[in-house]
Amino acid sequence: MTALLLATLAVGMFAGWLTHGAVRMPPSAETALFAVMLFGIGVQLGRDPALWRRIRHAGWRMLLFPVTTVAGSLTGAAAAAPLIGQPVRDALAVGAGLGWYSLAAVLTGQSAGAGLAALAFLANVLREMLSFTFIPLLLPYRHGAMAIAIGGCTTMDTTLPLLHRARRADVAVYAFVHGVVLSLLVPFLIPLVLRL
Amino acid sequence: MLWLIVTFAAGLAAGRFHLLPAAVWRRPGWLVTPVVLAIVLIIGYELGGQPDLLHRLPSLGAKAVVIALFSMAASALLAAVTASWWFPEARRPSASREAGR
């Protein structure tokens, strides 16, 4: 999927370069696409009959991990801001994507322009790609919590199969709920940060 | 922000109560994947259509790497601290380990 995304991005960039960006998409079309995406992800979550049962069984402590992931991602992004010469607010908005690249790019693009959208997209795609590398390295050393945290939103879908290989069976359940809670938070977190 | 909640909640309800045609309900990825690709295509197009932004792509990539790594490292660190405070049972050696196997 990551290769397909990067290929699609390259095709889009080539088309834009070729036509000098002459074709302008109305903002309403982008919003409509975004709505369809959110709706589809809602369907994916809602159709899983075990979702709410898993959340109930896991108990309240499970919610600690999404909270620490949000706090860590925002802290890390803020710490990176002076190093890369980016305003803290912009870096925070990028970090608030938590690995959900499409949503991060759309939300930052609508409020802060194509430059920040590109940065948000790249940083969050990279987070997913790096998660594929680091999760298998952390799991054999019983660092399930760290492996879940680095995955961000992707722990409910793309990186879940990797986390499922952990020796502790509950890691996969924690990872799934972690991803779901973060996915519910991102649509609110990015606009909130951009209002700072 | 309200429309985000409404759209997402509508999706959850449609998935939960089977309000969609079976083909969509069984494979919602068919709905999501093309839309995600369309969004990425638009992002790429907008990026490609702005030569100044295109020239900044290498520096944007470097910045993206730094933000991604810092975010991941800080998240992992906090998660490790949380796990050691709130999940002490996860650190307990397993029975087979205690038995020296």
PDB file of N, CA, C and O in Angstrom, chain A residues 105-152:
ATOM      1  N   ALA A 105      -2.838  15.551   5.847  1.00  0.00           N
ATOM      2  CA  ALA A 105      -2.556  16.415   4.692  1.00  0.00           C
ATOM      3  C   ALA A 105      -3.756  17.280   4.338  1.00  0.00           C
ATOM      4  O   ALA A 105      -3.619  18.478   4.075  1.00  0.00           O
ATOM      5  N   VAL A 106      -4.949  16.675   4.356  1.00  0.00           N
ATOM      6  CA  VAL A 106      -6.153  17.434   3.992  1.00  0.00           C
ATOM      7  C   VAL A 106      -6.426  18.534   5.020  1.00  0.00           C
ATOM      8  O   VAL A 106      -6.654  19.697   4.664  1.00  0.00           O
ATOM      9  N   LEU A 107      -6.377  18.180   6.298  1.00  0.00           N
ATOM     10  CA  LEU A 107      -6.724  19.161   7.336  1.00  0.00           C
ATOM     11  C   LEU A 107      -5.703  20.301   7.413  1.00  0.00           C
ATOM     12  O   LEU A 107      -6.089  21.457   7.553  1.00  0.00           O
ATOM     13  N   THR A 108      -4.416  19.977   7.307  1.00  0.00           N
ATOM     14  CA  THR A 108      -3.411  21.044   7.359  1.00  0.00           C
ATOM     15  C   THR A 108      -3.445  21.874   6.074  1.00  0.00           C
ATOM     16  O   THR A 108      -3.269  23.077   6.111  1.00  0.00           O
ATOM     17  N   GLY A 109      -3.716  21.196   4.949  1.00  0.00           N
ATOM     18  CA  GLY A 109      -3.776  21.911   3.665  1.00  0.00           C
ATOM     19  C   GLY A 109      -4.903  22.918   3.630  1.00  0.00           C
ATOM     20  O   GLY A 109      -4.744  24.023   3.110  1.00  0.00           O
ATOM     21  N   GLN A 110      -6.057  22.532   4.197  1.00  0.00           N
ATOM     22  CA  GLN A 110      -7.212  23.441   4.187  1.00  0.00           C
ATOM     23  C   GLN A 110      -6.948  24.691   5.023  1.00  0.00           C
ATOM     24  O   GLN A 110      -7.425  25.766   4.710  1.00  0.00           O
ATOM     25  N   SER A 111      -6.161  24.528   6.080  1.00  0.00           N
ATOM     26  CA  SER A 111      -5.956  25.669   6.987  1.00  0.00           C
ATOM     27  C   SER A 111      -4.645  26.400   6.749  1.00  0.00           C
ATOM     28  O   SER A 111      -4.562  27.593   7.006  1.00  0.00           O
ATOM     29  N   ALA A 112      -3.626  25.675   6.277  1.00  0.00           N
ATOM     30  CA  ALA A 112      -2.295  26.298   6.254  1.00  0.00           C
ATOM     31  C   ALA A 112      -1.563  26.179   4.920  1.00  0.00           C
ATOM     32  O   ALA A 112      -0.377  26.496   4.857  1.00  0.00           O
ATOM     33  N   GLY A 113      -2.225  25.704   3.879  1.00  0.00           N
ATOM     34  CA  GLY A 113      -1.608  25.700   2.553  1.00  0.00           C
ATOM     35  C   GLY A 113      -0.893  24.414   2.178  1.00  0.00           C
ATOM     36  O   GLY A 113      -0.713  23.514   2.999  1.00  0.00           O
ATOM     37  N   ALA A 114      -0.490  24.370   0.879  1.00  0.00           N
ATOM     38  CA  ALA A 114       0.063  23.134   0.311  1.00  0.00           C
ATOM     39  C   ALA A 114       1.409  22.757   0.925  1.00  0.00           C
ATOM     40  O   ALA A 114       1.736  21.576   1.007  1.00  0.00           O
ATOM     41  N   GLY A 115       2.206  23.750   1.347  1.00  0.00           N
ATOM     42  CA  GLY A 115       3.528  23.461   1.918  1.00  0.00           C
ATOM     43  C   GLY A 115       3.421  22.609   3.163  1.00  0.00           C
ATOM     44  O   GLY A 115       4.085  21.577   3.290  1.00  0.00           O
ATOM     45  N   LEU A 116       2.564  23.037   4.075  1.00  0.00           N
ATOM     46  CA  LEU A 116       2.403  22.291   5.331  1.00  0.00           C
ATOM     47  C   LEU A 116       1.701  20.959   5.072  1.00  0.00           C
ATOM     48  O   LEU A 116       1.990  19.969   5.731  1.00  0.00           O
ATOM     49  N   ALA A 117       0.779  20.961   4.070  1.00  0.00           N
ATOM     50  CA  ALA A 117       0.094  19.700   3.730  1.00  0.00           C
ATOM     51  C   ALA A 117       1.114  18.665   3.254  1.00  0.00           C
ATOM     52  O   ALA A 117       1.050  17.496   3.643  1.00  0.00           O
ATOM     53  N   ALA A 118       2.062  19.117   2.422  1.00  0.00           N
ATOM     54  CA  ALA A 118       3.094  18.195   1.914  1.00  0.00           C
ATOM     55  C   ALA A 118       3.951  17.673   3.064  1.00  0.00           C
ATOM     56  O   ALA A 118       4.266  16.480   3.130  1.00  0.00           O
ATOM     57  N   LEU A 119       4.308  18.568   3.982  1.00  0.00           N
ATOM     58  CA  LEU A 119       5.119  18.159   5.135  1.00  0.00           C
ATOM     59  C   LEU A 119       4.349  17.159   6.011  1.00  0.00           C
ATOM     60  O   LEU A 119       4.905  16.148   6.444  1.00  0.00           O
ATOM     61  N   ALA A 120       3.064  17.445   6.227  1.00  0.00           N
ATOM     62  CA  ALA A 120       2.233  16.558   7.052  1.00  0.00           C
ATOM     63  C   ALA A 120       2.110  15.190   6.387  1.00  0.00           C
ATOM     64  O   ALA A 120       2.202  14.158   7.054  1.00  0.00           O
ATOM     65  N   PHE A 121       1.908  15.214   5.087  1.00  0.00           N
ATOM     66  CA  PHE A 121       1.778  13.945   4.367  1.00  0.00           C
ATOM     67  C   PHE A 121       3.072  13.138   4.471  1.00  0.00           C
ATOM     68  O   PHE A 121       3.048  11.961   4.853  1.00  0.00           O
ATOM     69  N   LEU A 122       4.196  13.775   4.158  1.00  0.00           N
ATOM     70  CA  LEU A 122       5.480  13.058   4.157  1.00  0.00           C
ATOM     71  C   LEU A 122       5.823  12.520   5.551  1.00  0.00           C
ATOM     72  O   LEU A 122       6.208  11.359   5.704  1.00  0.00           O
ATOM     73  N   ALA A 123       5.675  13.367   6.578  1.00  0.00           N
ATOM     74  CA  ALA A 123       6.048  12.951   7.940  1.00  0.00           C
ATOM     75  C   ALA A 123       5.197  11.768   8.399  1.00  0.00           C
ATOM     76  O   ALA A 123       5.704  10.839   9.026  1.00  0.00           O
ATOM     77  N   ASN A 124       3.910  11.794   8.049  1.00  0.00           N
ATOM     78  CA  ASN A 124       3.033  10.724   8.527  1.00  0.00           C
ATOM     79  C   ASN A 124       3.159   9.446   7.705  1.00  0.00           C
ATOM     80  O   ASN A 124       3.015   8.351   8.241  1.00  0.00           O
ATOM     81  N   VAL A 125       3.444   9.585   6.396  1.00  0.00           N
ATOM     82  CA  VAL A 125       3.751   8.380   5.601  1.00  0.00           C
ATOM     83  C   VAL A 125       5.034   7.748   6.132  1.00  0.00           C
ATOM     84  O   VAL A 125       5.133   6.531   6.292  1.00  0.00           O
ATOM     85  N   LEU A 126       6.030   8.609   6.437  1.00  0.00           N
ATOM     86  CA  LEU A 126       7.295   8.098   6.974  1.00  0.00           C
ATOM     87  C   LEU A 126       7.080   7.386   8.301  1.00  0.00           C
ATOM     88  O   LEU A 126       7.721   6.380   8.578  1.00  0.00           O
ATOM     89  N   ARG A 127       6.173   7.930   9.108  1.00  0.00           N
ATOM     90  CA  ARG A 127       5.900   7.279  10.396  1.00  0.00           C
ATOM     91  C   ARG A 127       5.412   5.850  10.169  1.00  0.00           C
ATOM     92  O   ARG A 127       5.810   4.924  10.864  1.00  0.00           O
ATOM     93  N   GLU A 128       4.525   5.707   9.170  1.00  0.00           N
ATOM     94  CA  GLU A 128       4.030   4.358   8.880  1.00  0.00           C
ATOM     95  C   GLU A 128       5.162   3.457   8.369  1.00  0.00           C
ATOM     96  O   GLU A 128       5.321   2.322   8.816  1.00  0.00           O
ATOM     97  N   MET A 129       5.970   3.996   7.449  1.00  0.00           N
ATOM     98  CA  MET A 129       7.052   3.189   6.873  1.00  0.00           C
ATOM     99  C   MET A 129       8.075   2.793   7.943  1.00  0.00           C
ATOM    100  O   MET A 129       8.536   1.656   8.001  1.00  0.00           O
ATOM    101  N   LEU A 130       8.415   3.755   8.810  1.00  0.00           N
ATOM    102  CA  LEU A 130       9.388   3.466   9.873  1.00  0.00           C
ATOM    103  C   LEU A 130       8.815   2.486  10.896  1.00  0.00           C
ATOM    104  O   LEU A 130       9.556   1.696  11.481  1.00  0.00           O
ATOM    105  N   SER A 131       7.491   2.536  11.089  1.00  0.00           N
ATOM    106  CA  SER A 131       6.862   1.592  12.020  1.00  0.00           C
ATOM    107  C   SER A 131       7.050   0.167  11.525  1.00  0.00           C
ATOM    108  O   SER A 131       7.286  -0.747  12.319  1.00  0.00           O
ATOM    109  N   PHE A 132       6.925  -0.025  10.218  1.00  0.00           N
ATOM    110  CA  PHE A 132       7.130  -1.365   9.650  1.00  0.00           C
ATOM    111  C   PHE A 132       8.551  -1.862   9.940  1.00  0.00           C
ATOM    112  O   PHE A 132       8.793  -3.056  10.061  1.00  0.00           O
ATOM    113  N   THR A 133       9.495  -0.926  10.039  1.00  0.00           N
ATOM    114  CA  THR A 133      10.879  -1.316  10.313  1.00  0.00           C
ATOM    115  C   THR A 133      11.105  -1.559  11.802  1.00  0.00           C
ATOM    116  O   THR A 133      11.728  -2.548  12.185  1.00  0.00           O
ATOM    117  N   PHE A 134      10.590  -0.639  12.638  1.00  0.00           N
ATOM    118  CA  PHE A 134      10.932  -0.681  14.066  1.00  0.00           C
ATOM    119  C   PHE A 134      10.089  -1.671  14.886  1.00  0.00           C
ATOM    120  O   PHE A 134      10.585  -2.218  15.869  1.00  0.00           O
ATOM    121  N   ILE A 135       8.845  -1.881  14.518  1.00  0.00           N
ATOM    122  CA  ILE A 135       7.989  -2.775  15.322  1.00  0.00           C
ATOM    123  C   ILE A 135       8.584  -4.191  15.410  1.00  0.00           C
ATOM    124  O   ILE A 135       8.711  -4.726  16.513  1.00  0.00           O
ATOM    125  N   PRO A 136       8.996  -4.783  14.297  1.00  0.00           N
ATOM    126  CA  PRO A 136       9.599  -6.127  14.436  1.00  0.00           C
ATOM    127  C   PRO A 136      10.896  -6.127  15.232  1.00  0.00           C
ATOM    128  O   PRO A 136      11.276  -7.148  15.801  1.00  0.00           O
ATOM    129  N   LEU A 137      11.566  -4.986  15.310  1.00  0.00           N
ATOM    130  CA  LEU A 137      12.808  -4.919  16.094  1.00  0.00           C
ATOM    131  C   LEU A 137      12.517  -4.840  17.588  1.00  0.00           C
ATOM    132  O   LEU A 137      13.274  -5.335  18.409  1.00  0.00           O
ATOM    133  N   LEU A 138      11.402  -4.189  17.958  1.00  0.00           N
ATOM    134  CA  LEU A 138      11.078  -3.996  19.379  1.00  0.00           C
ATOM    135  C   LEU A 138      10.388  -5.205  20.002  1.00  0.00           C
ATOM    136  O   LEU A 138      10.614  -5.518  21.170  1.00  0.00           O
ATOM    137  N   LEU A 139       9.548  -5.881  19.245  1.00  0.00           N
ATOM    138  CA  LEU A 139       8.724  -6.953  19.816  1.00  0.00           C
ATOM    139  C   LEU A 139       9.507  -8.106  20.453  1.00  0.00           C
ATOM    140  O   LEU A 139       9.134  -8.553  21.537  1.00  0.00           O
ATOM    141  N   PRO A 140      10.593  -8.593  19.849  1.00  0.00           N
ATOM    142  CA  PRO A 140      11.291  -9.722  20.479  1.00  0.00           C
ATOM    143  C   PRO A 140      11.854  -9.393  21.862  1.00  0.00           C
ATOM    144  O   PRO A 140      12.143 -10.284  22.639  1.00  0.00           O
ATOM    145  N   TYR A 141      12.025  -8.107  22.164  1.00  0.00           N
ATOM    146  CA  TYR A 141      12.585  -7.707  23.459  1.00  0.00           C
ATOM    147  C   TYR A 141      11.497  -7.292  24.449  1.00  0.00           C
ATOM    148  O   TYR A 141      11.754  -6.521  25.371  1.00  0.00           O
ATOM    149  N   ARG A 142      10.266  -7.759  24.205  1.00  0.00           N
ATOM    150  CA  ARG A 142       9.140  -7.518  25.111  1.00  0.00           C
ATOM    151  C   ARG A 142       8.814  -6.041  25.267  1.00  0.00           C
ATOM    152  O   ARG A 142       8.394  -5.589  26.327  1.00  0.00           O
ATOM    153  N   HIS A 143       9.077  -5.260  24.227  1.00  0.00           N
ATOM    154  CA  HIS A 143       8.742  -3.839  24.263  1.00  0.00           C
ATOM    155  C   HIS A 143       7.437  -3.595  23.499  1.00  0.00           C
ATOM    156  O   HIS A 143       7.383  -2.769  22.582  1.00  0.00           O
ATOM    157  N   GLY A 144       6.406  -4.334  23.877  1.00  0.00           N
ATOM    158  CA  GLY A 144       5.130  -4.222  23.178  1.00  0.00           C
ATOM    159  C   GLY A 144       4.554  -2.811  23.242  1.00  0.00           C
ATOM    160  O   GLY A 144       4.031  -2.307  22.244  1.00  0.00           O
ATOM    161  N   ALA A 145       4.673  -2.171  24.423  1.00  0.00           N
ATOM    162  CA  ALA A 145       4.112  -0.827  24.588  1.00  0.00           C
ATOM    163  C   ALA A 145       4.776   0.160  23.641  1.00  0.00           C
ATOM    164  O   ALA A 145       4.111   0.997  23.012  1.00  0.00           O
ATOM    165  N   MET A 146       6.107   0.060  23.521  1.00  0.00           N
ATOM    166  CA  MET A 146       6.833   0.967  22.627  1.00  0.00           C
ATOM    167  C   MET A 146       6.459   0.694  21.169  1.00  0.00           C
ATOM    168  O   MET A 146       6.284   1.615  20.374  1.00  0.00           O
ATOM    169  N   ALA A 147       6.309  -0.574  20.847  1.00  0.00           N
ATOM    170  CA  ALA A 147       5.959  -0.942  19.474  1.00  0.00           C
ATOM    171  C   ALA A 147       4.585  -0.390  19.104  1.00  0.00           C
ATOM    172  O   ALA A 147       4.371   0.097  17.994  1.00  0.00           O
ATOM    173  N   ILE A 148       3.654  -0.444  20.071  1.00  0.00           N
ATOM    174  CA  ILE A 148       2.307   0.088  19.813  1.00  0.00           C
ATOM    175  C   ILE A 148       2.377   1.604  19.628  1.00  0.00           C
ATOM    176  O   ILE A 148       1.785   2.163  18.710  1.00  0.00           O
ATOM    177  N   ALA A 149       3.139   2.264  20.503  1.00  0.00           N
ATOM    178  CA  ALA A 149       3.178   3.736  20.488  1.00  0.00           C
ATOM    179  C   ALA A 149       3.727   4.280  19.173  1.00  0.00           C
ATOM    180  O   ALA A 149       3.210   5.265  18.643  1.00  0.00           O
ATOM    181  N   ILE A 150       4.766   3.650  18.636  1.00  0.00           N
ATOM    182  CA  ILE A 150       5.368   4.229  17.420  1.00  0.00           C
ATOM    183  C   ILE A 150       4.443   4.091  16.216  1.00  0.00           C
ATOM    184  O   ILE A 150       4.513   4.882  15.290  1.00  0.00           O
ATOM    185  N   GLY A 151       3.547   3.093  16.263  1.00  0.00           N
ATOM    186  CA  GLY A 151       2.658   2.874  15.120  1.00  0.00           C
ATOM    187  C   GLY A 151       1.596   3.950  14.953  1.00  0.00           C
ATOM    188  O   GLY A 151       1.078   4.137  13.849  1.00  0.00           O
ATOM    189  N   GLY A 152       1.247   4.649  16.024  1.00  0.00           N
ATOM    190  CA  GLY A 152       0.201   5.673  15.945  1.00  0.00           C
ATOM    191  C   GLY A 152      -1.123   5.067  15.482  1.00  0.00           C
ATOM    192  O   GLY A 152      -1.490   3.965  15.888  1.00  0.00           O
TER     193      GLY A 152
END
